[in-house]
Structure formats: C-alpha cells, structure tokens
Amino acid sequence: MDNPFLRKLAYGTDLTEGDRAFLLKVSSGARPAPSRTDLISEGDKPEDVHLVMSGYACRYKILPDGRRQIMAIFVPGDVCDLHVQILGHMDHSIGTLSDATVVDIPPAVIGELIANPRINRGLWWMTLVDEGTLREWLVSMGQRGAAEQMAHIFCELHLRLQAVGLAGDDSFDLPGTQEDLADLMGITPVHVNRTLAVLREKGLIEIAGRRLLLRDVERLREVGGFDPNYLHLQDGKGHGRGVGEARMIA
Amino acid sequence: MDNPFLRKLAYGTDLTEGDRAFLLKVSSGARPAPSRTDLISEGDKPEDVHLVMSGYACRYKILPDGRRQIMAIFVPGDVCDLHVQILGHMDHSIGTLSDATVVDIPPAVIGELIANPRINRGLWWMTLVDEGTLREWLVSMGQRGAAEQMAHIFCELHLRLQAVGLAGDDSFDLPGTQEDLADLMGITPVHVNRTLAVLREKGLIEIAGRRLLLRDVERLREVGGFDPNYLHLQDGKGHGRGVGEARMIA
DNA sequence: CGCGAGGTTGATTTGTGTCAATGCACGTGG
DNA sequence: CCACGTGCATTGACACAAATCAACCTCGCG
C-alpha cells in the first residue's frame, strides 16, 4: 500500500475495504505540478481542494515589501485546504517547492468524502494535526534559537515522512533550498547556512545534495526539544471522547 | 444585543430568530473563572468546550525549561477548542489572563449546535478565522520586528474587540501584563517595555493603567503592516463557494 | 565553456537578551 | 495611619544571536 493519502488517513481513523477503494479512486489521476508554481494564490476564490501525492508544497504569505513567510510544509498525503470554501477568498497562497503531483478534488467529491463517517473522522484528525503543527511552529519561532528550531523541524519532517513511508531510518529529502528553509524559520539564508554548519559540526546531521542524513536522531531531538506529541500519531483512533459517532459526522 | 457570542457568530453566518434564542440559551449561565487559572491543561482529555463570555483567556504551551509561548488570545465571544474531542489529549493548555466568565458547553450541546446548518456554518467560520489568525501571528513572529509586531497585535485586538462591542473607537483594555505580552510576542518583558516606549514616543499609543489608547490608528496600521483581511469580518456570509448547503452540515 | 542559481565564508552592524537595580502602586497587618 | 511586602513597570550597562553586506565558490546545464 504505497498511497500516502490512505496511509496518512489510517493514522487518524479505521477504514473498511470499501473506504479504501473509494479513497484510492479519489486519489488517483494526480496531475504533475512543476516546481515553484502556485496551486492557489492569495485573493483567489477557493475551488478545488488540493491533495499532494508526491513532492513538496507549502503554505506561504508574501508581505508588501517582498518578505515571505512559509507557514506549513505539505508532504505527500497532505490535504492543503480542506475547509476554506467557507471563506470568500484565500488569505494566503499555496505553492510547490519541488516538482510534485497533486489531485484536484472538486467540492462535490469532498462532500462525498465527509459524508462517510470514518473518512470524515480521518479528515478531521488531519485538520487538527495541521493546526497542532502550526502551533508548534509558533512555539519554535517564538522560543527556540535557530539551531533548536532547525533540529525541531528536521525531527518533525522525518517523522511525518516516515509516516507515509518516504523517509529512511535516518534520512530524507529536504524540501526546497536553504532560502526556503530560511523563509520557513524566519531567519536569513546566510544564517540557515551557518546553523546547518553548527549541526553538522556537532555530528547531528550530514548533507548530501538534497538528502539530509540524521547522524544521531536521539541527540537531535534533545537539541530541538522535540516531543512528537502534537503530531498525534498514536492517539488518533477512537481514544477521543466526543460528540458521539452519529454526531461526529456533522 | 450585548451577547458577544451571538455578535461574533453573526459575522460568519445569517441567523434566524430561533437560532438566536437557542444560542442565547446555550451561552447563558456562564460561571466565573478567576484570573490565572486553567480551563483545561496539557495532557487532559478534552471534555466540555469553553466559551469566553467576559475577560481574556489564552492558549499556551510551556516548554520543559519553563519558557511559555502564548499561541492565541481569546476575547469574549470566542470558543476555545471546538473540535479537539477527536484527539485523545490536549497538546497545550488554555487559561485565563484576567478574571473572566466562561460557559462550559457539553459535547451533547455541541452536537445540537452543529446539527443546525446556519450555526454550524458560523462555527466553521470562527474556526477558520482562528486558524488565519494563528497564521498571521506566525508571520508576525517570523518577519516583523518587535515594534511592527506589537503594532500589529494592537490593531488586531482593537478590531476583534470592536467586533463584539468591547473597544472604543481608539481604546481597549490590554489583556494581561507586559510579561504576558512578552510570551505572546516571543520576546523579553524588558523588551516589551522598551518597545511600548518606542510606540509611545512616536505618538502612536498611550497607556493608562490597563487601558491602551490608540492615538493614531492609521499610522499604527502602517507600522504594523496590518491588513485586516485574515479576520474575514467582511466576507464570511455566503460568498464562499463550497460543498453545497446540504453538505455544508457535514 | 561560460553562465547562473544556490551554497559558503568573513567583517561588521543591529536588535534583542541578560542581569541588575530602582520605582511605583496597591494591599495587608501592625 | 504608617511600614512593609509584593507584583509589575522602568531604566541602564553589557553580552550575544542574528542580520547585513559583500565576496567567492561550486556545480549543473545550456
């Protein structure tokens, strides 16, 4: 089962064979999206929902003076903007960081997906995890120094990519350039470079082209103060109390 | 109509008289919550949803070494954690910043609320605006200097409080102390103080006790690069395309 | 072969953190 | 009613992390 969408969803819900078949159909027919293109831009009216099937994308905002802040990284299996149809316009953009393939899911299909209680629960879980991730990034930007923050991001990406089978035990492909990393961390490209050097000198990471090697995951987590809690990869299914199965649909 | 919950919801949806009556009933019977107490703590199983009816609260996380990051400010009318029941445990805490009154909404009532399509739409709108706000904060922390960030926050709070009738044309009550502001902005209390002084010297603000006076809202917005876009106070109702009214419920 | 995007490194400046002392208002108890 | 304590705000001197500016390097590719 190499479908990242199915794989990810399965962390948040239990799926039947029928669900799986349906999801496979929905997530088939991905189109290629070249590197550095917008899937949707600030100000646009939200239409289709985007599902990344390969490559990397990101959510970002550009300030009037040209500064860019990346607010989320999307890896294969991630849904970009499930619920924004409620708002009249996008208050940010979503674009690719590498060559990617994406599925454009029309509103009608979204309707079918959330009409299925198990799938709906999974989508909810994904949404809440995205929110938790955003919060954790805020903590990183507010409280952690550059090296800590970088270590934290690397740990997070490692885990998220492993969850969809796209990372080795100790390595994965970096999303984008050092400049992208800079806009993501809220620091300068120059400082990204120096911070990478620090982690390398400490024996925590190594870089071979686009590939990041984690030489010591344990110590990297310590440095970043990384607690995988917020990714909720353990407790997604059924442990939550809540509004009851019948109402969970709504 | 001085019910902040109703007032806020009305920005995101159209309500019937019946809806209003129901919402009034739900949001009645608020209990007092003293300053500096948690409504729910990290690690807890989510139970009731919290609705702030007066005073200020915040979403925050404490790091192992004691640093605190505030990730959201809740003003009257805000719902704190509408959907977390899906997750098994809280990955952050929510606590008051001042004496406040809150309504604890049990899961069953939440179910009734989201069973009503108009109310459901309003709650969705609130959720999406919260997310947008969180993203904007990330931009602030990543890209804006202390003075810009502070100006931005003040503009945001001013608008959000005006929306529920709790701010004057040019003033509102600050949430918490300078230390709270520091944990919110990701800087030191000392630096908060100095930054306040800068804004004061520029003739942009004035402080009288807990009360913040905006001496020049226009220039304050320029300094902060504030664009109220992300609060979606204009385009909440009906402009959004989407999954269709019937499906919007789900 | 030469060009350009991305990466690397150094010198210097600037913003923010740190540490520490002082001030101020308020509430409490003697 | 005053003395004191406590929490918060303010100010100064200094340290440090990150930004800035600028040069140079390296590789893949046309």
Coordinates of C-alpha atoms in Angstrom, one line a residue, chain A residues 10-207:
Chain A
A10 CA -5.2 5.4 8.6
Y11 CA -3.4 7.1 11.5
G12 CA -6.5 9.0 12.4
T13 CA -9.3 6.6 11.7
D14 CA -10.2 3.0 10.9
L15 CA -11.1 2.3 7.3
T16 CA -13.0 -0.5 5.7
E17 CA -12.1 -2.1 2.5
G18 CA -14.8 -0.2 0.8
D19 CA -13.5 3.1 2.2
R20 CA -10.0 2.2 0.9
A21 CA -11.3 1.5 -2.6
F22 CA -13.2 4.8 -2.6
L23 CA -10.2 6.7 -1.4
L24 CA -8.0 5.1 -3.9
K25 CA -10.3 6.2 -6.7
V26 CA -10.4 9.7 -5.4
S27 CA -6.7 10.0 -5.1
S28 CA -5.9 8.6 -8.5
G29 CA -5.3 10.7 -11.5
A30 CA -2.9 13.1 -10.0
R31 CA -1.6 15.7 -12.3
P32 CA 2.0 16.9 -12.4
A33 CA 2.7 20.4 -10.9
P34 CA 6.1 21.8 -11.7
S35 CA 8.3 23.2 -9.1
R36 CA 7.7 26.8 -7.9
T37 CA 4.1 27.1 -9.1
D38 CA 1.1 28.1 -7.1
L39 CA -1.8 25.7 -6.6
I40 CA -3.8 28.6 -5.4
S41 CA -2.9 32.2 -4.7
E42 CA -3.8 34.8 -2.2
G43 CA -7.1 36.5 -3.1
D44 CA -8.4 33.6 -5.1
K45 CA -11.8 32.2 -4.5
P46 CA -11.2 28.7 -3.1
E47 CA -12.4 26.0 -5.5
D48 CA -10.9 22.5 -5.6
V49 CA -9.2 21.1 -2.6
H50 CA -5.6 20.0 -3.3
L51 CA -4.1 16.7 -2.3
V52 CA -0.3 16.3 -2.6
M53 CA 0.6 12.9 -3.9
S54 CA 4.4 13.4 -4.5
G55 CA 6.9 16.1 -4.0
Y56 CA 6.7 19.1 -1.6
A57 CA 4.4 22.1 -1.4
C58 CA 3.9 24.9 1.2
R59 CA 1.5 27.4 2.5
Y60 CA 3.0 30.9 2.4
K61 CA 2.3 34.6 2.6
I62 CA 4.2 37.4 0.9
L63 CA 4.4 40.8 2.7
P64 CA 4.1 44.0 0.7
D65 CA 7.9 44.5 0.8
G66 CA 8.6 41.1 -0.5
R67 CA 9.4 39.2 2.6
R68 CA 8.0 35.7 2.6
Q69 CA 6.9 33.5 5.5
I70 CA 6.2 29.8 4.9
M71 CA 3.5 28.7 7.3
A72 CA 3.3 25.0 6.5
I73 CA 5.1 22.3 4.6
F74 CA 2.9 19.7 2.8
V75 CA 4.3 16.3 2.2
P76 CA 2.7 13.5 0.2
G77 CA -0.6 12.5 1.7
D78 CA -1.3 16.0 3.0
V79 CA -4.5 17.9 2.1
C80 CA -3.9 21.6 1.6
D81 CA -7.1 23.5 2.4
L82 CA -9.9 21.2 3.1
H83 CA -12.4 23.7 4.5
V84 CA -11.6 27.1 3.1
Q85 CA -14.6 27.1 0.8
I86 CA -16.5 28.8 3.7
L87 CA -14.3 31.9 3.4
G88 CA -14.8 34.1 0.4
H89 CA -11.1 34.4 -0.6
M90 CA -7.7 32.9 0.3
D91 CA -5.7 35.0 2.8
H92 CA -2.5 33.2 1.7
S93 CA -1.1 31.2 -1.1
I94 CA -0.1 27.6 -1.6
G95 CA 2.7 26.6 -4.0
T96 CA 5.0 23.8 -4.8
L97 CA 8.6 23.6 -3.5
S98 CA 9.6 20.9 -5.9
D99 CA 8.2 19.0 -8.9
A100 CA 5.1 17.4 -7.5
T101 CA 1.9 15.6 -8.4
V102 CA -1.4 16.7 -7.0
V103 CA -5.0 15.7 -7.1
D104 CA -7.6 18.5 -7.5
I105 CA -10.6 17.3 -5.5
P106 CA -13.8 19.1 -6.6
P107 CA -16.3 20.2 -3.9
A108 CA -18.8 17.5 -4.8
V109 CA -16.3 14.8 -4.0
I110 CA -15.3 16.5 -0.8
G111 CA -19.0 16.3 0.1
E112 CA -18.9 12.5 -0.6
L113 CA -15.8 12.1 1.5
I114 CA -17.2 13.8 4.6
A115 CA -20.5 12.0 4.2
N116 CA -18.6 8.9 5.2
P117 CA -18.2 9.0 8.9
R118 CA -14.9 7.1 9.1
I119 CA -13.3 9.1 6.4
N120 CA -14.8 12.3 7.9
R121 CA -13.1 11.4 11.2
G122 CA -9.8 10.9 9.4
L123 CA -10.0 14.2 7.7
W124 CA -10.9 15.9 10.9
W125 CA -7.9 14.3 12.5
M126 CA -5.7 15.6 9.7
T127 CA -7.1 19.1 10.1
L128 CA -6.5 19.1 13.9
V129 CA -2.9 17.8 13.5
D130 CA -2.2 20.5 10.9
E131 CA -3.4 23.1 13.5
G132 CA -1.2 21.5 16.2
T133 CA 1.7 21.6 13.9
L134 CA 1.1 25.3 13.1
R135 CA 1.0 26.0 16.9
E136 CA 4.3 24.1 17.4
W137 CA 5.9 26.1 14.7
L138 CA 4.8 29.3 16.5
V139 CA 6.4 28.0 19.6
S140 CA 9.6 27.3 17.7
M141 CA 9.7 30.7 16.2
G142 CA 8.9 32.4 19.5
Q143 CA 11.0 30.5 21.9
R144 CA 13.7 28.4 20.2
G145 CA 17.0 29.6 18.8
A146 CA 18.0 28.9 15.3
A147 CA 19.8 25.6 16.0
E148 CA 17.0 24.3 18.2
Q149 CA 14.4 25.3 15.7
M150 CA 16.2 23.7 12.8
A151 CA 16.7 20.5 14.8
H152 CA 13.0 20.5 15.7
I153 CA 11.8 20.9 12.1
F154 CA 14.1 18.1 10.9
C155 CA 12.7 15.8 13.5
E156 CA 9.2 16.7 12.6
L157 CA 9.7 16.2 8.9
H158 CA 11.5 12.9 9.5
L159 CA 8.6 11.6 11.4
R160 CA 5.9 12.9 9.1
L161 CA 7.7 11.4 6.1
Q162 CA 8.3 8.1 7.8
A163 CA 4.6 8.0 8.5
V164 CA 3.9 7.9 4.8
G165 CA 6.9 5.7 4.0
L166 CA 9.1 8.4 2.4
A167 CA 11.9 8.6 4.8
G168 CA 14.6 6.1 5.8
D169 CA 15.5 5.3 9.3
D170 CA 17.9 8.2 9.3
S171 CA 17.4 10.2 6.2
F172 CA 15.0 12.1 3.9
D173 CA 14.9 14.6 1.1
L174 CA 15.0 18.2 2.1
P175 CA 12.1 20.3 0.9
G176 CA 13.5 23.2 -1.2
T177 CA 16.6 25.3 -0.9
Q178 CA 18.3 26.9 2.0
E179 CA 16.4 30.0 1.2
D180 CA 13.1 28.2 1.6
L181 CA 14.3 26.9 4.9
A182 CA 15.1 30.5 5.8
D183 CA 11.6 31.7 5.0
L184 CA 10.2 28.8 6.9
M185 CA 12.2 29.6 10.1
G186 CA 12.0 33.3 9.9
I187 CA 15.8 33.8 9.6
T188 CA 18.2 34.7 6.8
P189 CA 19.5 32.3 4.2
V190 CA 23.0 33.1 5.4
H191 CA 22.1 32.2 8.9
V192 CA 20.5 28.9 7.8
N193 CA 23.7 28.0 6.2
R194 CA 25.7 28.7 9.4
T195 CA 23.2 26.9 11.5
L196 CA 23.4 23.9 9.3
A197 CA 27.1 24.0 9.7
V198 CA 26.7 24.0 13.5
L199 CA 24.5 20.9 13.5
R200 CA 27.0 19.3 11.1
E201 CA 29.9 20.1 13.3
K202 CA 28.1 18.6 16.3
G203 CA 27.8 15.4 14.4
L204 CA 24.0 15.5 14.3
I205 CA 23.4 15.8 10.6
E206 CA 25.1 15.4 7.3
I207 CA 24.0 16.7 3.9

